[in-house]
Tab-separated table of C-alpha atoms in Angstrom:
chain	number	residue	atom	x	y	z
E	1317	UNK	CA	89.928	129.262	69.807
E	1318	UNK	CA	87.729	127.937	72.633
E	1319	UNK	CA	89.338	128.499	75.341
E	1320	UNK	CA	87.706	126.698	78.513
E	1321	UNK	CA	88.437	126.992	82.352
E	1322	UNK	CA	87.891	124.533	85.235
E	1323	UNK	CA	89.063	126.573	88.379
E	1324	UNK	CA	90.363	129.535	86.418
E	1325	UNK	CA	91.687	131.333	89.057
E	1326	UNK	CA	94.541	128.550	89.729
E	1327	UNK	CA	95.065	128.148	85.937
E	1328	UNK	CA	95.792	131.205	85.713
E	1329	UNK	CA	97.076	131.942	89.041
E	1330	UNK	CA	100.314	134.569	88.425
E	1331	UNK	CA	103.529	132.636	88.920
E	1332	UNK	CA	104.777	134.923	92.393
E	1333	UNK	CA	101.219	133.083	93.991
E	1334	UNK	CA	101.693	130.216	92.492
E	1335	UNK	CA	104.866	129.262	93.828
E	1336	UNK	CA	104.107	131.118	97.567
E	1337	UNK	CA	100.984	128.041	96.944
E	1338	UNK	CA	103.244	124.893	95.809
E	1339	UNK	CA	105.898	126.255	98.987
E	1340	UNK	CA	102.456	125.753	101.359
E	1341	UNK	CA	101.658	122.609	100.074
E	1342	UNK	CA	105.137	121.499	100.306
E	1343	UNK	CA	105.302	121.801	104.218
E	1344	UNK	CA	101.755	120.314	104.397
E	1345	UNK	CA	103.128	116.981	102.216
E	1346	UNK	CA	106.591	117.219	104.273
E	1347	UNK	CA	103.885	117.267	107.508
E	1348	UNK	CA	102.873	113.320	106.012
E	1349	UNK	CA	106.283	112.698	105.004
E	1350	UNK	CA	107.384	112.809	108.333
E	1351	UNK	CA	104.897	109.986	109.554
E	1352	UNK	CA	106.157	107.235	107.611
E	1353	UNK	CA	108.548	105.041	108.048
E	1354	UNK	CA	110.769	106.047	105.360
E	1355	UNK	CA	111.345	109.591	105.210
E	1356	UNK	CA	110.955	109.842	109.212
E	1357	UNK	CA	114.512	108.265	108.692
E	1358	UNK	CA	115.286	109.360	105.157
E	1359	UNK	CA	114.329	113.374	106.162
E	1360	UNK	CA	116.523	114.072	109.418
E	1361	UNK	CA	119.634	113.037	108.067
E	1362	UNK	CA	119.102	116.697	106.169
E	1363	UNK	CA	117.780	118.097	108.079
E	1364	UNK	CA	114.534	118.098	108.169
E	1365	UNK	CA	112.579	117.463	111.094
E	1366	UNK	CA	109.339	119.599	110.320
E	1367	UNK	CA	107.617	121.091	107.526
E	1368	UNK	CA	108.418	124.262	109.241
E	1369	UNK	CA	112.518	123.863	108.156
E	1370	UNK	CA	111.003	123.771	104.842
E	1371	UNK	CA	111.608	127.821	104.465
E	1372	UNK	CA	111.525	128.058	101.181
E	1373	UNK	CA	111.197	126.349	97.471
E	1374	UNK	CA	115.282	126.416	97.250
E	1375	UNK	CA	114.775	124.003	100.576
E	1376	UNK	CA	113.069	120.465	98.595
E	1377	UNK	CA	117.108	119.969	96.471
E	1378	UNK	CA	118.176	118.760	100.075
E	1379	UNK	CA	115.685	116.241	99.850
E	1380	UNK	CA	117.543	112.949	98.106
E	1381	UNK	CA	115.997	111.299	95.357
E	1382	UNK	CA	113.167	109.231	95.553
E	1383	UNK	CA	113.308	106.056	93.472
E	1384	UNK	CA	111.114	103.014	91.909
E	1385	UNK	CA	112.712	101.054	94.217
E	1386	UNK	CA	112.247	102.968	97.709
E	1387	UNK	CA	108.716	101.985	96.598
E	1388	UNK	CA	109.903	98.145	95.974
E	1389	UNK	CA	112.350	98.417	99.910
E	1390	UNK	CA	108.634	99.611	101.690
E	1391	UNK	CA	106.542	97.220	100.492
E	1392	UNK	CA	103.732	97.443	101.805
E	1393	UNK	CA	103.396	99.844	104.611
E	1394	UNK	CA	106.618	101.184	105.004
E	1395	UNK	CA	105.835	104.721	102.857
E	1396	UNK	CA	101.771	104.936	104.194
E	1397	UNK	CA	101.342	108.360	106.250
E	1398	UNK	CA	97.746	107.793	107.678
E	1399	UNK	CA	96.108	105.160	109.863
E	1400	UNK	CA	93.599	102.393	106.995
E	1401	UNK	CA	91.160	103.723	108.138
E	1402	UNK	CA	91.361	106.927	106.686
E	1403	UNK	CA	92.585	104.477	103.297
E	1404	UNK	CA	89.547	104.248	100.019
E	1405	UNK	CA	91.275	102.850	97.835
E	1406	UNK	CA	94.540	101.425	96.876
E	1407	UNK	CA	96.520	100.642	93.304
E	1408	UNK	CA	99.138	98.956	92.783
E	1409	UNK	CA	101.903	97.275	89.770
E	1410	UNK	CA	101.399	93.576	89.127
E	1411	UNK	CA	105.034	92.839	90.399
E	1412	UNK	CA	105.663	91.284	87.599
E	1413	UNK	CA	109.009	92.592	87.551
E	1414	UNK	CA	109.429	92.320	91.194
E	1415	UNK	CA	107.579	93.424	94.765
E	1416	UNK	CA	104.786	95.262	93.170
E	1417	UNK	CA	104.757	98.986	94.749
E	1418	UNK	CA	101.221	100.084	95.974
E	1419	UNK	CA	99.669	103.664	96.600
E	1420	UNK	CA	96.978	104.398	99.273
E	1421	UNK	CA	94.917	107.305	98.675
E	1422	UNK	CA	92.560	109.539	101.624
E	1423	UNK	CA	88.931	110.622	100.237
E	1424	UNK	CA	89.752	113.896	100.092
E	1425	UNK	CA	93.636	112.227	97.632
E	1426	UNK	CA	90.991	111.237	95.262
E	1427	UNK	CA	88.867	114.485	95.446
E	1428	UNK	CA	91.916	116.989	94.350
E	1429	UNK	CA	92.692	113.860	92.500
E	1430	UNK	CA	89.444	114.234	90.126
E	1431	UNK	CA	89.850	117.561	90.252
E	1432	UNK	CA	92.640	118.061	87.898
E	1433	UNK	CA	91.155	115.301	85.652
E	1434	UNK	CA	88.217	118.026	85.205
E	1435	UNK	CA	90.531	120.233	84.754
E	1436	UNK	CA	92.403	118.408	81.759
E	1437	UNK	CA	89.205	116.884	80.649
E	1438	UNK	CA	87.876	121.139	80.489
E	1439	UNK	CA	90.776	121.963	78.919
E	1440	UNK	CA	91.417	120.466	76.084
E	1441	UNK	CA	87.539	121.126	75.035
E	1442	UNK	CA	85.155	118.843	76.517
E	1443	UNK	CA	82.213	118.973	78.802
E	1444	UNK	CA	78.588	117.906	79.025
E	1445	UNK	CA	76.904	116.525	76.439
E	1446	UNK	CA	79.891	114.417	75.426
E	1447	UNK	CA	80.069	111.226	75.296
E	1448	UNK	CA	83.159	109.836	77.060
E	1449	UNK	CA	84.342	106.056	75.693
E	1450	UNK	CA	87.264	105.113	78.315
E	1451	UNK	CA	88.980	102.276	76.376
E	1452	UNK	CA	92.057	101.763	79.343
E	1453	UNK	CA	91.962	99.273	81.414
E	1454	UNK	CA	89.930	99.427	84.993
E	1455	UNK	CA	91.156	97.604	87.867
E	1456	UNK	CA	94.619	98.126	89.512
E	1457	UNK	CA	95.613	100.263	86.644
E	1458	UNK	CA	95.452	104.003	87.425
E	1459	UNK	CA	94.261	104.825	84.533
E	1460	UNK	CA	90.951	103.785	83.485
E	1461	UNK	CA	89.248	104.854	87.362
E	1462	UNK	CA	91.135	108.302	86.969
E	1463	UNK	CA	89.802	109.500	83.508
E	1464	UNK	CA	86.446	108.213	84.741
E	1465	UNK	CA	85.746	109.920	87.802
E	1466	UNK	CA	87.024	113.013	86.053
E	1467	UNK	CA	84.766	112.867	83.324
E	1468	UNK	CA	81.962	112.391	85.347
E	1469	UNK	CA	82.597	115.514	87.202
E	1470	UNK	CA	82.666	117.235	84.553
E	1471	UNK	CA	79.036	116.183	83.305
E	1472	UNK	CA	80.314	113.551	80.490
E	1473	UNK	CA	77.889	110.850	79.937
E	1474	UNK	CA	80.936	108.399	80.806
E	1475	UNK	CA	81.388	104.221	78.610
E	1476	UNK	CA	83.317	102.189	81.461
E	1477	UNK	CA	84.145	99.489	79.037
E	1478	UNK	CA	87.730	99.117	79.200
E	1479	UNK	CA	90.280	98.311	76.402
E	1480	UNK	CA	90.075	95.106	73.997
E	1481	UNK	CA	87.083	93.705	72.028
E	1482	UNK	CA	88.120	96.020	68.788
E	1483	UNK	CA	84.227	94.600	67.178
E	1484	UNK	CA	82.655	95.408	70.355
E	1485	UNK	CA	84.435	98.980	70.934
E	1486	UNK	CA	83.095	99.913	67.460
E	1487	UNK	CA	79.358	99.389	68.155
E	1488	UNK	CA	79.015	101.625	71.128
E	1489	UNK	CA	80.617	103.965	69.444
E	1490	UNK	CA	78.276	103.851	66.674
E	1491	UNK	CA	74.874	102.614	68.751
E	1492	UNK	CA	75.558	105.058	72.057
E	1493	UNK	CA	77.499	107.896	69.488
E	1494	UNK	CA	80.966	108.252	71.335
E	1495	UNK	CA	82.054	111.690	71.035
E	1496	UNK	CA	85.728	110.776	72.721
E	1497	UNK	CA	87.892	108.171	73.951
E	1498	UNK	CA	90.839	107.434	76.036
E	1499	UNK	CA	93.121	105.085	74.335
E	1500	UNK	CA	96.438	104.152	74.114
E	1501	UNK	CA	97.479	105.255	70.327
E	1502	UNK	CA	98.698	101.667	69.637
E	1503	UNK	CA	95.322	100.698	69.637
E	1504	UNK	CA	93.500	103.960	68.418
E	1505	UNK	CA	95.733	102.792	65.076
E	1506	UNK	CA	94.662	99.224	65.488
E	1507	UNK	CA	91.450	100.075	65.443
E	1508	UNK	CA	91.319	101.422	62.626
E	1509	UNK	CA	93.188	98.886	60.369
E	1510	UNK	CA	90.657	96.622	61.193
E	1511	UNK	CA	87.448	98.894	60.511
E	1512	UNK	CA	86.759	97.268	57.182
E	1513	UNK	CA	86.326	94.217	58.388
E	1514	UNK	CA	83.229	95.103	60.406
E	1515	UNK	CA	82.519	97.236	57.080
E	1516	UNK	CA	83.129	101.278	58.728
E	1517	UNK	CA	84.974	104.380	57.660
E	1518	UNK	CA	85.792	106.615	60.956
E	1519	UNK	CA	82.610	109.042	58.390
E	1520	UNK	CA	80.417	106.480	59.959
E	1521	UNK	CA	81.178	107.341	63.520
E	1522	UNK	CA	80.355	110.512	65.631
E	1523	UNK	CA	84.434	110.983	66.883
E	1524	UNK	CA	85.515	113.914	68.018
E	1525	UNK	CA	88.301	114.046	69.897
E	1526	UNK	CA	90.837	111.143	71.930
E	1527	UNK	CA	92.856	111.238	74.763
E	1528	UNK	CA	96.483	109.224	74.534
E	1529	UNK	CA	98.401	108.198	77.337
E	1530	UNK	CA	100.279	105.243	78.861
E	1531	UNK	CA	102.999	105.059	76.441
E	1532	UNK	CA	105.473	107.548	74.216
E	1533	UNK	CA	104.213	107.716	71.280
E	1534	UNK	CA	105.545	110.821	68.359
E	1535	UNK	CA	104.116	113.666	66.791
E	1536	UNK	CA	103.714	111.842	63.303
E	1537	UNK	CA	101.493	109.508	65.330
E	1538	UNK	CA	99.156	112.407	66.611
E	1539	UNK	CA	99.742	114.251	62.738
E	1540	UNK	CA	98.964	110.352	60.925
E	1541	UNK	CA	95.656	109.512	63.789
E	1542	UNK	CA	93.988	113.117	63.739
E	1543	UNK	CA	94.605	112.280	59.511
E	1544	UNK	CA	92.962	109.045	59.520
E	1545	UNK	CA	90.104	109.262	62.178
E	1546	UNK	CA	89.766	113.391	61.204
E	1547	UNK	CA	89.066	113.959	65.199
E	1548	UNK	CA	91.812	115.867	67.929
E	1549	UNK	CA	94.326	114.540	69.838
E	1550	UNK	CA	95.273	115.326	72.680
E	1551	UNK	CA	98.790	114.133	74.941
E	1552	UNK	CA	98.314	113.221	78.233
E	1553	UNK	CA	100.700	112.193	81.261
E	1554	UNK	CA	100.946	110.462	84.060
E	1555	UNK	CA	102.391	107.874	85.964
E	1556	UNK	CA	101.027	105.820	88.887
E	1557	UNK	CA	103.614	107.313	91.938
E	1558	UNK	CA	102.095	110.382	91.012
E	1559	UNK	CA	98.156	109.232	90.906
E	1560	UNK	CA	98.230	108.600	87.114
E	1561	UNK	CA	96.643	110.095	84.496
E	1562	UNK	CA	96.705	113.994	84.566
E	1563	UNK	CA	99.486	114.924	86.084
E	1564	UNK	CA	100.371	117.059	83.226
E	1565	UNK	CA	97.775	117.453	79.873
E	1566	UNK	CA	97.300	119.684	76.506
E	1567	UNK	CA	95.226	122.279	76.104
E	1568	UNK	CA	93.345	123.360	72.277
E	1569	UNK	CA	96.765	124.820	71.297
E	1570	UNK	CA	98.125	121.063	71.881
E	1571	UNK	CA	101.663	122.830	72.125
E	1572	UNK	CA	102.786	120.260	74.380
E	1573	UNK	CA	101.788	119.217	77.817
E	1574	UNK	CA	100.802	121.554	81.073
E	1575	UNK	CA	101.840	120.503	84.140
E	1576	UNK	CA	99.023	121.449	86.894
E	1577	UNK	CA	101.780	122.834	89.319
E	1578	UNK	CA	99.674	123.811	91.930
E	1579	UNK	CA	99.655	119.450	91.920
E	1580	UNK	CA	102.992	118.698	91.019
E	1581	UNK	CA	106.632	120.128	91.145
E	1582	UNK	CA	108.413	119.427	88.760
E	1583	UNK	CA	111.755	119.853	87.911
E	1584	UNK	CA	114.163	118.463	84.771
E	1585	UNK	CA	117.755	117.148	85.679
E	1586	UNK	CA	121.342	115.669	84.190
E	1587	UNK	CA	120.322	112.258	84.932
E	1588	UNK	CA	123.326	111.205	84.831
E	1589	UNK	CA	124.608	113.910	87.653
E	1590	UNK	CA	120.685	114.511	89.760
E	1591	UNK	CA	121.892	118.162	88.777
E	1592	UNK	CA	118.692	120.446	87.428
E	1593	UNK	CA	118.988	121.481	83.432
E	1594	UNK	CA	117.708	125.303	82.358
E	1595	UNK	CA	114.707	125.149	80.668
E	1596	UNK	CA	114.266	124.248	76.827
E	1597	UNK	CA	116.729	121.242	77.965
E	1598	UNK	CA	116.103	117.909	78.169
E	1599	UNK	CA	116.682	115.399	81.274
E	1600	UNK	CA	114.816	113.129	83.341
E	1601	UNK	CA	111.517	114.573	84.813
E	1602	UNK	CA	111.302	114.477	88.484
E	1603	UNK	CA	108.402	115.079	90.310
E	1604	UNK	CA	106.872	115.755	93.830
E	1605	UNK	CA	103.260	115.192	94.826
E	1606	UNK	CA	101.788	118.283	96.491
E	1607	UNK	CA	97.754	117.117	96.857
E	1608	UNK	CA	98.589	113.340	98.166
E	1609	UNK	CA	98.596	112.774	102.093
E	1610	UNK	CA	97.962	108.949	102.549
E	1611	UNK	CA	101.242	108.646	100.459
E	1612	UNK	CA	103.636	110.875	99.516
E	1613	UNK	CA	106.026	110.980	97.257
E	1614	UNK	CA	108.822	113.778	97.519
E	1615	UNK	CA	111.673	114.285	94.456
E	1616	UNK	CA	110.490	111.001	92.832
E	1617	UNK	CA	112.717	109.918	89.838
E	1618	UNK	CA	110.323	109.079	86.424
E	1619	UNK	CA	113.465	108.392	84.625
E	1620	UNK	CA	111.371	109.786	81.585
E	1621	UNK	CA	112.866	111.931	79.060
E	1622	UNK	CA	111.813	116.023	78.628
E	1623	UNK	CA	111.530	119.517	78.882
E	1624	UNK	CA	110.110	122.500	79.269
E	1625	UNK	CA	109.825	125.132	77.645
E	1626	UNK	CA	110.349	128.438	78.603
E	1627	UNK	CA	107.409	131.145	77.305
E	1628	UNK	CA	103.767	131.267	77.919
E	1629	UNK	CA	100.691	129.174	76.083
E	1630	UNK	CA	98.778	131.241	74.583
E	1631	UNK	CA	95.774	129.860	76.321
E	1632	UNK	CA	96.686	131.608	79.523
E	1633	UNK	CA	97.841	129.453	81.977
E	1634	UNK	CA	100.535	130.121	83.538
E	1635	UNK	CA	101.071	126.133	84.540
E	1636	UNK	CA	104.876	125.584	82.647
E	1637	UNK	CA	104.566	123.326	79.322
E	1638	UNK	CA	106.517	119.898	79.163
E	1639	UNK	CA	107.582	118.552	76.221
E	1640	UNK	CA	106.079	115.148	74.663
E	1641	UNK	CA	108.362	112.266	76.527
E	1642	UNK	CA	111.087	111.232	73.968
E	1643	UNK	CA	112.166	108.650	75.930
E	1644	UNK	CA	113.209	106.941	79.312
E	1645	UNK	CA	116.917	106.504	80.786
E	1646	UNK	CA	116.085	103.112	80.859
E	1647	UNK	CA	114.309	101.826	77.778
E	1648	UNK	CA	117.284	103.436	75.954
E	1649	UNK	CA	118.706	101.131	73.869
E	1650	UNK	CA	122.300	100.433	73.055
E	1651	UNK	CA	122.773	99.233	69.206
E	1652	UNK	CA	126.315	98.256	69.010
E	1653	UNK	CA	127.405	101.017	71.040
E	1654	UNK	CA	125.352	103.827	69.658
E	1655	UNK	CA	122.369	104.917	71.986
E	1656	UNK	CA	119.023	104.517	70.476
E	1657	UNK	CA	115.696	105.374	71.930
E	1658	UNK	CA	112.070	103.452	70.372
E	1659	UNK	CA	111.007	106.564	69.832
E	1660	UNK	CA	113.833	107.753	67.535
E	1661	UNK	CA	112.318	104.743	64.939
E	1662	UNK	CA	108.497	105.498	65.818
E	1663	UNK	CA	108.740	108.874	64.690
E	1664	UNK	CA	110.637	107.986	61.260
E	1665	UNK	CA	108.114	105.138	60.414
E	1666	UNK	CA	105.136	107.242	60.932
E	1667	UNK	CA	106.704	109.961	58.575
E	1668	UNK	CA	106.225	107.565	55.769
E	1669	UNK	CA	103.141	107.231	54.006
E	1670	UNK	CA	103.620	103.756	52.695
E	1671	UNK	CA	104.033	102.637	56.539
E	1672	UNK	CA	101.066	101.200	57.826
E	1673	UNK	CA	99.813	101.037	61.651
E	1674	UNK	CA	101.940	98.590	63.374
E	1675	UNK	CA	105.482	98.130	63.720
E	1676	UNK	CA	108.332	96.484	65.567
E	1677	UNK	CA	111.654	96.286	66.697
E	1678	UNK	CA	113.843	93.127	66.703
E	1679	UNK	CA	117.274	93.116	67.879
E	1680	UNK	CA	119.217	89.677	67.416
E	1681	UNK	CA	122.899	89.037	67.584
E	1682	UNK	CA	125.243	87.595	64.415
E	1683	UNK	CA	129.055	87.062	64.377
E	1684	UNK	CA	129.018	89.415	67.957
E	1685	UNK	CA	127.376	92.573	66.997
E	1686	UNK	CA	124.120	93.766	67.044
E	1687	UNK	CA	121.672	93.355	64.729
E	1688	UNK	CA	118.372	95.699	64.624
E	1689	UNK	CA	115.859	94.998	62.196
E	1690	UNK	CA	112.717	97.212	61.929
E	1691	UNK	CA	109.554	95.109	60.796
E	1692	UNK	CA	106.900	97.143	59.534
E	1693	UNK	CA	103.432	96.739	58.398
E	1694	UNK	CA	102.681	99.021	54.862
E	1695	UNK	CA	98.807	100.355	53.512
E	1696	UNK	CA	97.147	96.533	51.476
E	1697	UNK	CA	97.056	99.372	48.438
E	1698	UNK	CA	100.341	99.592	48.546
E	1699	UNK	CA	100.961	95.894	48.532
E	1700	UNK	CA	101.282	95.429	44.692
E	1701	UNK	CA	103.786	92.905	44.804
E	1702	UNK	CA	105.920	94.885	42.496
E	1703	UNK	CA	109.300	93.808	43.449
E	1704	UNK	CA	111.335	97.188	42.140
E	1705	UNK	CA	108.875	99.294	44.166
E	1706	UNK	CA	108.999	97.264	47.262
E	1707	UNK	CA	113.176	97.199	47.242
E	1708	UNK	CA	112.481	101.237	47.334
E	1709	UNK	CA	110.779	101.211	49.819
E	1710	UNK	CA	112.520	99.492	51.883
E	1711	UNK	CA	115.800	101.396	50.737
E	1712	UNK	CA	113.747	104.535	51.349
E	1713	UNK	CA	112.768	103.449	54.886
E	1714	UNK	CA	116.399	102.129	55.954
E	1715	UNK	CA	117.535	105.784	54.512
E	1716	UNK	CA	115.184	108.192	57.354
E	1717	UNK	CA	116.690	105.636	59.778
E	1718	UNK	CA	119.958	105.908	59.549
E	1719	UNK	CA	119.674	109.731	59.281
E	1720	UNK	CA	118.244	109.668	62.665
E	1721	UNK	CA	119.619	106.880	64.223
E	1722	UNK	CA	123.051	106.569	62.600
E	1723	UNK	CA	123.481	102.573	62.529
E	1724	UNK	CA	122.076	100.392	59.481
E	1725	UNK	CA	118.816	98.751	60.023
E	1726	UNK	CA	117.052	95.276	58.324
E	1727	UNK	CA	113.828	96.684	57.045
E	1728	UNK	CA	111.433	94.272	56.647
E	1729	UNK	CA	108.341	95.106	55.069
E	1730	UNK	CA	104.962	92.986	56.216
E	1731	UNK	CA	101.051	92.652	55.316
E	1732	UNK	CA	98.693	94.463	56.917
E	1733	UNK	CA	97.691	92.344	59.976
E	1734	UNK	CA	100.848	89.971	59.893
E	1735	UNK	CA	102.398	92.065	62.835
E	1736	UNK	CA	101.403	90.999	66.621
E	1737	UNK	CA	98.649	93.144	67.670
E	1738	UNK	CA	97.881	94.559	70.678
E	1739	UNK	CA	94.982	96.379	72.549
E	1740	UNK	CA	96.704	97.744	75.729
E	1741	UNK	CA	100.250	99.196	75.704
E	1742	UNK	CA	102.224	97.867	72.514
E	1743	UNK	CA	104.869	95.600	72.892
E	1744	UNK	CA	107.439	97.610	70.528
E	1745	UNK	CA	110.605	95.894	70.785
E	1746	UNK	CA	111.824	92.088	71.035
E	1747	UNK	CA	115.545	91.536	72.078
E	1748	UNK	CA	116.450	88.289	71.544
E	1749	UNK	CA	120.446	89.442	71.829
E	1750	UNK	CA	121.898	87.139	74.879
E	1751	UNK	CA	122.615	88.987	77.969
E	1752	UNK	CA	126.430	89.625	78.986
């Protein structure tokens, strides 16, 4: 196994030294937090009026959780800890669901974030000599710019193409012999489906690996894409509130994601009680950012569900590993009283060889009961018109889904390319139930 480090000393720091480093950085960040109107009001209520009031990492638990709505209420500068003269970049959400959330960065903040991205990239075995096609959106979204600067720091040749325009993406891959992609799983599935239109197969390209993020995906989706393209695919995790991509990243072992704990403190809590859960048990992920000073965030509830692996990784890194995101506390579907996460449905669909690369979950209500319809595209070579075979496939999908989510669903089979396709984040769920 080709194990590479960007900063071997920090990446293999013994746990006691790592915790001491976290404590020092937490004190520093709390000092910045106390400069903001938001935390200046909140922290003294729990006995924290100066960084010295943080005597151990256990003191972090005295701090109330920060939630998305806090960022909205603090818009635009209630969480800003430095003078605007020191701010060199601003990222913001679209605000389509209400007041936008905004993140500020100083030059040093960006430098520290970029270094963690460089570390993430090197952990996957990429480096100088690789040609990196960045297919994430640029602009206010942090995914594009973040990975862009990390790849440049490592010494890769970066193609900042952004998302969309599949034909052009494929042409660029051929022209420049692209070796690494940064892309959403749904768009990579879409690209594979459209390659025959342009007379291409994966063998015509020079791809070696892809980093996938921005939307949850199952292990079966990774395995399917690895098989379709013949490349290595690595899971990445990040969120704009914590800077963007590179909060956690897989190494060459692909045994889930190393959380860069010198940059972030991770907690896994019971989403109902807020109490910590033990390693190996799923709960809501909570992060404290230790490396951003312009906009400090303490104990931010992500709503993402995951668990921590208790055992170390054979790569030698001491940063603990977080599982892939299994769902969100706020995208959970309740169908006739049963809790269902879209990721459960995807996990089943991607395990069925006859299922193609696109699907949609449709919810409606009929005579007072919820109705779940799963629309799936199947491979063209299987679309033979044999009604008995199609009916058998529908039954097979329904049986597997029922074993996973415990409820019956209506299965619709569609020809390849007939369901809506997405070049950015996929909209997999259409919920037409009336709101109660």
